[in-house]
């Protein structure tokens, strides 16, 4: 990601929440007697739905608010946030942890709503999961989530039951290396061909970013770590009449090299353009198919949020444009 | 030789017990010191390697700073973590690609995944360069 020149304005009374990356996080709560506004509950996604939540770091300018977010985190996560170099990186790391905690808490899975009490663990491959308290025969719901962030966008996808991977990237992200050289080294031959066929360098750059986010989303959905699915072992195929670039009707599928003739039907993809500035790739485990192996479209609800402050339903607006995959926005 | 091996232990992630120095001394062909009577502790993951040369660490730091567009005076040392400096997965892959070009090596995907710090990268580079 590229760091945008965002500045946290110095508030009149209190110090920046990030006084010094190395300093012990100091107790700023003495300045802010009010706790965060209680979170509003939200309904769990149905089995066929995907919820997308996102925060725009540049819109979260209040240092007191950021301090309160910090208070939601256990010490280990605070240390992790403070380990990033610089305010910008720390802020997006903080917002990522805050978004995932507050969002999951709002679903009130275990009856209460406290983002502080959530525990997270990693599966054997390192994929983060919620560690639900097992008490009194409480059966944890199959809530699945995945987070992705850049300095300019923090996003969290949530489903009930479907494995999910998401990846976000700025549209204008440029690689330092030549795209085709990079693709030849890390992508598959088909993908190199796909990129090579695009004459305009600007469009080619964008196609590269789209492919990258889709590939990342797939590996994150698999949840087995990047080394189990190196990028050159699977191809992202785009099915369009034009075959040149993504368009709204394009089907996206993944084909693994070890079974080239069988498109892997287990996974479905969505590619979105968010706020005209970012690509968001979503990969979901297919739950049910329609007739003849066709998948139902992804039912997507997208909300822009500032945790504990406001939500805005943005699906179906200009803010969220489907540019690939079969998606219905609600 | 033994002294050189001992000093390279500073690059190990864990502080070694004296028993570990014995292992290294044996590997380097140096005479065993029988003053180490403690049994070798079991460790689940152990990498005994010589620390990469400072010049290698410097070169890695330079490539990292370039990829992440960090000002030249940004302090980047062996301990610096890529992620903490702001590298996301695309940056990391680009950095590895830059290292491959600079040092004329080829880095396997799973080795690339294990790189978390500048030191990790430098150590891996020297290992690969030696194998050539």
Coordinates of C-alpha atoms in Angstrom, one line a residue:
Chain A
X1 CA 0.0 0.0 0.0
X2 CA 1.1 3.6 -0.5
X3 CA 0.8 5.8 2.5
X4 CA -1.4 8.8 1.8
X5 CA -0.4 12.1 3.4
X6 CA -3.0 11.8 6.2
X7 CA -2.4 13.8 9.3
X8 CA -4.1 13.3 12.7
X9 CA -4.8 16.9 13.7
X10 CA -3.5 17.6 17.2
X11 CA -6.6 17.9 19.4
X12 CA -6.7 20.9 21.7
X13 CA -6.5 19.1 25.0
X14 CA -5.0 15.6 24.8
X15 CA -1.9 14.1 23.4
X16 CA -1.8 12.0 20.3
X17 CA -2.7 8.4 21.0
X18 CA 0.5 7.4 19.5
X19 CA 3.1 9.5 21.4
X20 CA 6.0 7.3 20.7
X21 CA 6.1 3.9 19.1
X22 CA 8.3 2.5 21.8
X23 CA 6.6 4.1 24.8
X24 CA 4.3 2.1 27.0
X25 CA 0.8 3.1 26.0
X26 CA 0.0 5.7 28.5
X27 CA -3.3 6.0 30.2
X28 CA -5.3 8.6 28.3
X29 CA -8.6 7.5 29.8
X30 CA -8.2 10.2 32.5
X31 CA -9.1 12.7 29.8
X32 CA -12.1 10.9 28.5
X33 CA -14.5 9.8 31.2
X34 CA -17.1 8.7 28.8
X35 CA -16.6 5.3 27.4
X36 CA -17.4 4.5 23.8
X37 CA -21.0 4.7 22.8
X38 CA -22.6 1.2 23.2
X39 CA -22.5 -0.7 20.0
X40 CA -25.7 -1.2 18.1
X41 CA -26.5 -4.9 17.5
X42 CA -26.7 -6.2 14.0
X43 CA -28.3 -9.3 12.5
X44 CA -26.2 -12.2 11.6
X45 CA -25.8 -12.8 7.9
X46 CA -28.0 -15.6 6.6
X47 CA -26.4 -18.7 5.2
X48 CA -26.4 -17.2 1.7
X49 CA -25.3 -13.7 2.6
X50 CA -22.0 -12.0 2.8
X51 CA -21.5 -8.9 4.9
X52 CA -18.8 -6.5 4.0
X53 CA -17.8 -3.8 6.5
X54 CA -15.2 -1.1 5.8
X55 CA -13.6 1.9 7.5
X56 CA -11.8 4.7 5.7
X57 CA -9.0 5.7 8.0
X58 CA -8.8 9.3 6.7
X59 CA -12.4 9.8 7.9
X60 CA -11.5 8.8 11.5
X61 CA -9.7 11.9 12.7
X62 CA -10.6 12.1 16.3
X63 CA -7.6 11.3 18.6
X64 CA -9.9 10.7 21.6
X65 CA -11.9 8.2 19.5
X66 CA -8.8 6.4 18.5
X67 CA -7.7 6.3 22.1
X68 CA -11.0 4.7 23.0
X69 CA -10.5 2.1 20.3
X70 CA -7.1 1.3 21.8
X71 CA -8.8 0.6 25.1
X72 CA -10.9 -2.1 23.5
X73 CA -7.8 -4.2 22.7
X74 CA -5.9 -6.6 25.0
X75 CA -2.4 -5.6 25.8
X76 CA -0.9 -8.0 23.2
X77 CA -2.9 -6.4 20.4
X78 CA -2.0 -2.9 21.6
X79 CA 1.6 -3.8 21.6
X80 CA 1.2 -5.2 18.1
X81 CA -0.4 -2.0 16.9
X82 CA 2.3 0.1 18.5
X83 CA 5.0 -2.0 16.9
X84 CA 4.2 -0.5 13.5
X85 CA 6.4 2.4 12.5
X86 CA 4.6 5.7 12.2
X87 CA 1.1 7.1 12.9
X88 CA -0.4 6.1 9.6
X89 CA 0.5 2.4 9.9
X90 CA -0.5 2.3 13.6
X91 CA -3.8 3.8 12.8
X92 CA -4.8 1.3 10.1
X93 CA -3.6 -1.5 12.3
X94 CA -5.7 -0.2 15.2
X95 CA -8.7 0.3 12.9
X96 CA -8.4 -3.3 11.6
X97 CA -8.4 -4.8 15.1
X98 CA -11.2 -2.4 16.2
X99 CA -13.3 -3.2 13.1
X100 CA -13.1 -6.9 13.6
X101 CA -13.8 -6.8 17.3
X102 CA -16.7 -4.4 17.2
X103 CA -18.3 -6.0 14.1
X104 CA -18.2 -9.5 15.5
X105 CA -19.4 -8.2 18.9
X106 CA -22.4 -6.6 17.2
X107 CA -23.7 -9.9 15.9
X108 CA -24.2 -10.8 19.6
X109 CA -23.4 -14.4 18.9
X110 CA -23.0 -15.3 22.6
X111 CA -25.7 -13.1 23.8
X112 CA -23.6 -10.1 24.8
X113 CA -22.0 -7.3 23.0
X114 CA -18.6 -6.7 24.5
X115 CA -15.8 -6.3 21.9
X116 CA -13.2 -6.5 24.6
X117 CA -14.1 -10.0 25.7
X118 CA -13.6 -11.6 22.3
X119 CA -10.6 -13.9 22.0
X120 CA -8.9 -14.7 18.8
X121 CA -6.7 -17.6 17.9
X122 CA -5.0 -19.0 14.8
X123 CA -5.8 -22.3 13.2
X124 CA -2.9 -24.6 12.6
X125 CA -2.1 -22.8 9.4
X126 CA -2.1 -19.4 11.0
X127 CA -5.5 -18.2 9.9
X128 CA -7.2 -16.0 12.6
X129 CA -10.4 -17.3 14.1
X130 CA -12.6 -16.4 17.0
X131 CA -12.1 -18.5 20.0
X132 CA -15.6 -18.7 21.5
X133 CA -16.1 -19.4 25.2
X134 CA -17.4 -22.9 25.6
X135 CA -19.8 -22.8 28.5
X136 CA -23.0 -24.5 29.3
X137 CA -23.4 -26.4 26.1
X138 CA -23.0 -23.2 24.1
X139 CA -22.5 -24.2 20.5
X140 CA -20.5 -21.5 18.7
X141 CA -22.0 -20.5 15.4
X142 CA -20.1 -21.1 12.2
X143 CA -19.3 -17.4 11.9
X144 CA -16.5 -16.8 9.4
X145 CA -14.5 -13.6 8.9
X146 CA -11.5 -12.2 7.1
X147 CA -9.8 -8.9 7.3
X148 CA -7.7 -6.9 4.8
X149 CA -6.2 -3.5 5.1
X150 CA -4.1 -0.9 3.4
X151 CA -3.3 2.5 4.8
X152 CA -6.4 4.0 3.1
X153 CA -9.0 1.2 3.7
X154 CA -9.8 -1.3 6.3
X155 CA -12.3 -4.1 5.4
X156 CA -13.8 -7.1 7.1
X157 CA -16.0 -9.7 5.4
X158 CA -18.3 -11.9 7.4
X159 CA -20.4 -15.0 6.5
X160 CA -22.2 -17.7 8.3
X161 CA -20.5 -21.0 7.4
X162 CA -18.8 -20.1 4.1
X163 CA -15.0 -19.9 4.3
X164 CA -14.1 -16.3 3.2
X165 CA -11.0 -14.5 2.1
X166 CA -10.9 -10.8 1.2
X167 CA -8.2 -8.5 -0.1
X168 CA -8.3 -4.8 -0.7
X169 CA -5.9 -2.6 -2.7
X170 CA -5.8 0.9 -4.0
X171 CA -6.7 1.0 -7.7
X172 CA -3.7 3.2 -8.5
X173 CA -1.2 0.9 -6.7
X174 CA 1.9 0.6 -8.8
X175 CA 4.4 -2.1 -8.7
X176 CA 8.1 -1.1 -8.6
X177 CA 8.9 -4.0 -10.9
X178 CA 7.7 -4.3 -14.5
X179 CA 4.3 -6.0 -14.4
X180 CA 5.1 -8.7 -17.0
X181 CA 8.4 -9.5 -15.4
X182 CA 6.6 -9.8 -12.1
X183 CA 3.8 -11.9 -13.5
X184 CA 6.2 -14.2 -15.4
X185 CA 8.0 -14.9 -12.1
X186 CA 4.9 -15.3 -9.9
X187 CA 1.8 -15.9 -11.9
X188 CA 0.7 -18.6 -14.3
X189 CA 1.2 -18.6 -18.0
X190 CA -2.5 -18.0 -18.7
X191 CA -2.5 -14.9 -16.4
X192 CA 0.7 -13.6 -18.1
X193 CA -1.1 -14.0 -21.4
X194 CA -4.1 -12.2 -20.1
X195 CA -2.0 -9.3 -19.0
X196 CA 0.1 -9.3 -22.0
X197 CA -2.9 -8.9 -24.2
X198 CA -3.8 -5.5 -22.7
X199 CA -2.1 -2.8 -24.8
X200 CA -2.8 0.2 -22.5
X201 CA -0.3 0.3 -19.7
X202 CA -2.6 2.0 -17.2
X203 CA -5.3 -0.7 -17.8
X204 CA -2.7 -3.4 -17.6
X205 CA -1.6 -2.1 -14.2
X206 CA -5.2 -2.1 -13.0
X207 CA -5.8 -5.7 -14.3
X208 CA -2.7 -6.7 -12.5
X209 CA -4.0 -5.3 -9.2
X210 CA -7.3 -7.0 -9.8
X211 CA -5.6 -10.4 -10.4
X212 CA -3.4 -9.9 -7.4
X213 CA -6.4 -9.2 -5.1
X214 CA -8.3 -12.2 -6.4
X215 CA -5.4 -14.5 -5.9
X216 CA -4.8 -13.2 -2.4
X217 CA -8.5 -13.5 -1.5
X218 CA -8.4 -17.2 -2.7
X219 CA -5.4 -18.1 -0.7
X220 CA -6.8 -16.3 2.4
X221 CA -10.2 -18.2 1.9
X222 CA -8.3 -21.5 1.8
X223 CA -6.8 -20.5 5.1
X224 CA -3.8 -22.8 4.7
X225 CA -1.1 -20.2 4.4
X226 CA 0.6 -18.8 1.3
X227 CA 3.2 -21.5 1.1
X228 CA 0.5 -24.2 0.6
X229 CA -0.8 -22.4 -2.5
X230 CA 2.0 -20.5 -4.3
X231 CA 0.6 -18.1 -6.8
X232 CA 1.9 -19.9 -9.8
X233 CA 0.0 -23.1 -8.9
X234 CA -3.4 -21.7 -9.6
X235 CA -4.9 -19.6 -12.3
X236 CA -7.7 -17.1 -12.0
X237 CA -9.8 -17.3 -15.1
X238 CA -12.1 -14.6 -16.3
X239 CA -15.0 -15.7 -18.5
X240 CA -16.2 -13.0 -20.8
X241 CA -17.1 -12.7 -24.4
X242 CA -14.5 -10.1 -24.8
X243 CA -11.8 -12.0 -22.9
X244 CA -9.8 -8.9 -22.5
X245 CA -10.6 -7.5 -19.1
X246 CA -13.1 -7.7 -16.3
X247 CA -16.6 -6.4 -16.8
X248 CA -19.7 -6.7 -14.7
X249 CA -20.9 -9.8 -16.3
X250 CA -17.7 -11.7 -16.1
X251 CA -17.6 -14.9 -14.3
X252 CA -14.4 -15.5 -12.3
X253 CA -13.2 -18.9 -11.5
X254 CA -10.1 -20.5 -10.1
X255 CA -8.3 -23.4 -11.8
X256 CA -5.6 -25.3 -9.9
X257 CA -2.7 -26.6 -12.0
X258 CA -2.9 -30.1 -10.6
X259 CA -6.4 -30.6 -12.1
X260 CA -6.4 -28.3 -15.1
X261 CA -9.4 -29.7 -16.8
X262 CA -11.7 -29.3 -13.8
X263 CA -12.4 -25.7 -12.9
X264 CA -12.5 -25.8 -9.1
X265 CA -16.2 -25.3 -8.5
X266 CA -15.8 -25.0 -4.8
X267 CA -15.0 -21.3 -4.8
X268 CA -16.8 -18.3 -6.1
X269 CA -15.5 -14.7 -6.5
X270 CA -16.6 -11.2 -6.4
X271 CA -14.6 -8.2 -7.5
X272 CA -15.8 -4.8 -6.4
X273 CA -14.7 -1.2 -7.0
X274 CA -15.1 0.7 -3.8
X275 CA -15.6 4.5 -3.7
X276 CA -13.9 4.6 -7.2
X277 CA -10.6 4.2 -5.5
X278 CA -10.1 0.6 -4.3
X279 CA -10.6 -2.9 -5.5
X280 CA -12.0 -5.4 -3.1
X281 CA -11.8 -9.1 -4.0
X282 CA -13.9 -11.6 -2.1
X283 CA -13.6 -15.4 -2.4
X284 CA -16.2 -17.6 -0.8
X285 CA -16.7 -21.3 -0.4
X286 CA -19.6 -22.3 -2.5
X287 CA -22.5 -23.4 -0.3
X288 CA -25.1 -24.6 -2.8
X289 CA -25.4 -24.7 -6.5
X290 CA -28.3 -24.0 -8.8
X291 CA -29.1 -26.3 -11.6
X292 CA -26.2 -27.8 -13.7
X293 CA -23.6 -26.7 -11.2
X294 CA -24.3 -23.0 -11.6
X295 CA -23.7 -21.0 -8.5
X296 CA -26.2 -18.6 -7.0
X297 CA -25.0 -15.0 -7.1
X298 CA -23.2 -13.7 -4.0
X299 CA -25.7 -11.8 -1.9
X300 CA -23.8 -8.9 -0.6
X301 CA -24.5 -6.3 2.0
X302 CA -21.9 -3.6 2.2
X303 CA -21.7 -1.0 5.0
X304 CA -19.2 1.8 5.6
X305 CA -18.7 2.3 9.3
X306 CA -16.9 4.2 11.9
X307 CA -17.1 1.8 14.9
X308 CA -19.3 3.0 17.6
X309 CA -20.1 6.1 15.8
X310 CA -22.1 5.5 12.6
X311 CA -22.9 3.0 9.9
X312 CA -23.9 3.7 6.3
X313 CA -25.5 1.0 4.1
X314 CA -23.8 1.5 0.8
X315 CA -24.7 -1.6 -1.2
X316 CA -26.4 -0.8 -4.4
X317 CA -25.0 2.7 -4.5
X318 CA -22.1 4.2 -6.5
X319 CA -19.8 3.5 -3.6
X320 CA -19.8 -0.3 -4.4
X321 CA -19.7 -1.3 -8.0
X322 CA -19.5 -4.9 -9.0
X323 CA -16.8 -5.3 -11.7
X324 CA -16.5 -9.1 -11.7
X325 CA -18.3 -12.2 -10.5
X326 CA -22.0 -12.7 -10.0
X327 CA -23.2 -10.4 -7.2
X328 CA -26.5 -9.2 -6.0
X329 CA -26.3 -6.2 -3.7
X330 CA -28.8 -5.7 -0.9
Chain B
X1 CA 37.1 -20.9 14.7
X2 CA 35.2 -21.7 17.9
X3 CA 35.3 -18.0 18.9
X4 CA 33.9 -17.0 15.6
X5 CA 31.1 -19.5 15.9
X6 CA 30.3 -18.4 19.4
X7 CA 30.0 -14.7 18.3
X8 CA 27.6 -15.7 15.5
X9 CA 25.2 -16.9 18.2
X10 CA 24.2 -13.4 18.8
X11 CA 22.1 -13.7 15.6
X12 CA 20.2 -16.7 16.9
X13 CA 16.6 -15.9 17.9
X14 CA 16.9 -17.5 21.3
X15 CA 19.7 -17.2 23.8
X16 CA 21.5 -20.5 23.6
X17 CA 22.4 -22.6 26.6
X18 CA 26.0 -23.6 26.8
X19 CA 25.1 -27.0 25.3
X20 CA 24.2 -25.4 22.0
X21 CA 27.7 -23.8 21.7
X22 CA 29.0 -27.4 22.0
X23 CA 27.0 -28.5 19.0
X24 CA 28.2 -25.6 16.9
X25 CA 31.8 -26.2 18.0
X26 CA 31.5 -29.8 16.9
X27 CA 30.0 -28.8 13.6
X28 CA 32.8 -26.3 12.9
X29 CA 35.4 -28.9 13.7
X30 CA 36.8 -27.0 16.6
X31 CA 38.1 -28.9 19.6
X32 CA 35.3 -29.8 22.1
X33 CA 35.5 -28.1 25.4
X34 CA 34.7 -30.6 28.1
X35 CA 33.8 -28.0 30.7
X36 CA 30.2 -28.1 29.2
X37 CA 28.7 -30.8 31.3
X38 CA 25.0 -29.8 31.0
X39 CA 23.0 -32.0 28.7
X40 CA 21.9 -30.4 25.5
X41 CA 18.4 -29.0 26.0
X42 CA 15.8 -30.2 23.5
X43 CA 14.7 -27.4 21.3
X44 CA 11.9 -27.7 18.8
X45 CA 13.2 -25.3 16.2
X46 CA 16.8 -24.5 16.0
X47 CA 18.7 -22.7 13.3
X48 CA 22.4 -22.6 13.8
X49 CA 23.8 -20.4 11.2
X50 CA 26.3 -17.7 10.9
X51 CA 24.9 -14.2 10.9
X52 CA 24.9 -12.6 7.5
X53 CA 27.6 -10.1 6.7
X54 CA 26.8 -6.5 7.6
X55 CA 27.1 -5.6 3.9
X56 CA 24.4 -8.0 3.0
X57 CA 22.1 -6.6 5.8
X58 CA 22.9 -3.1 4.4
X59 CA 21.9 -4.1 0.8
X60 CA 18.7 -5.7 2.0
X61 CA 17.9 -2.6 4.0
X62 CA 18.5 -0.5 1.0
X63 CA 16.2 -2.6 -1.2
X64 CA 13.5 -2.6 1.5
X65 CA 13.6 1.2 1.9
X66 CA 13.4 1.6 -1.9
X67 CA 10.4 -0.6 -2.2
X68 CA 8.6 1.0 0.7
X69 CA 9.6 4.5 -0.3
X70 CA 11.1 5.2 3.1
X71 CA 13.5 8.2 3.5
X72 CA 17.1 7.1 3.3
X73 CA 17.8 8.1 6.9
X74 CA 15.0 5.7 8.2
X75 CA 16.7 3.4 10.7
X76 CA 16.4 -0.1 9.3
X77 CA 18.4 -2.8 11.0
X78 CA 18.5 -6.6 11.0
X79 CA 15.8 -6.7 13.6
X80 CA 13.4 -4.5 11.6
X81 CA 10.3 -6.4 10.6
X82 CA 9.0 -5.9 7.1
X83 CA 5.4 -5.7 8.2
X84 CA 6.2 -3.1 10.9
X85 CA 7.9 -0.9 8.2
X86 CA 4.7 -1.0 6.3
X87 CA 5.3 -3.9 3.8
X88 CA 2.2 -5.7 2.8
X89 CA 2.2 -9.0 0.9
X90 CA 2.8 -7.4 -2.5
X91 CA 5.7 -5.3 -1.1
X92 CA 7.2 -8.4 0.4
X93 CA 7.0 -10.3 -2.9
X94 CA 8.5 -7.3 -4.7
X95 CA 11.3 -7.1 -2.2
X96 CA 12.1 -10.8 -2.7
X97 CA 12.1 -10.2 -6.4
X98 CA 14.5 -7.3 -5.9
X99 CA 16.7 -9.5 -3.7
X100 CA 16.8 -12.2 -6.4
X101 CA 17.9 -9.7 -9.0
X102 CA 20.5 -8.1 -6.7
X103 CA 22.1 -11.3 -5.5
X104 CA 21.4 -13.5 -8.6
X105 CA 19.6 -16.1 -6.6
X106 CA 16.2 -17.8 -6.7
X107 CA 14.0 -17.9 -3.6
X108 CA 11.4 -20.6 -3.2
X109 CA 8.0 -19.5 -2.3
X110 CA 8.0 -21.2 1.1
X111 CA 11.4 -19.7 2.0
X112 CA 10.0 -16.3 1.0
X113 CA 7.1 -16.8 3.4
X114 CA 9.4 -17.4 6.3
X115 CA 11.1 -14.0 5.9
X116 CA 9.9 -11.6 8.6
X117 CA 12.9 -9.4 9.3
X118 CA 15.7 -7.9 7.4
X119 CA 18.1 -10.3 9.1
X120 CA 16.0 -13.3 7.9
X121 CA 16.3 -12.1 4.4
X122 CA 20.1 -11.5 4.7
X123 CA 20.6 -14.9 6.2
X124 CA 18.6 -16.6 3.5
X125 CA 20.5 -14.8 0.8
X126 CA 23.9 -15.8 2.1
X127 CA 22.7 -19.4 2.4
X128 CA 21.5 -19.4 -1.2
X129 CA 24.6 -17.6 -2.5
X130 CA 26.8 -20.2 -0.8
X131 CA 24.8 -23.0 -2.4
X132 CA 25.5 -21.7 -5.8

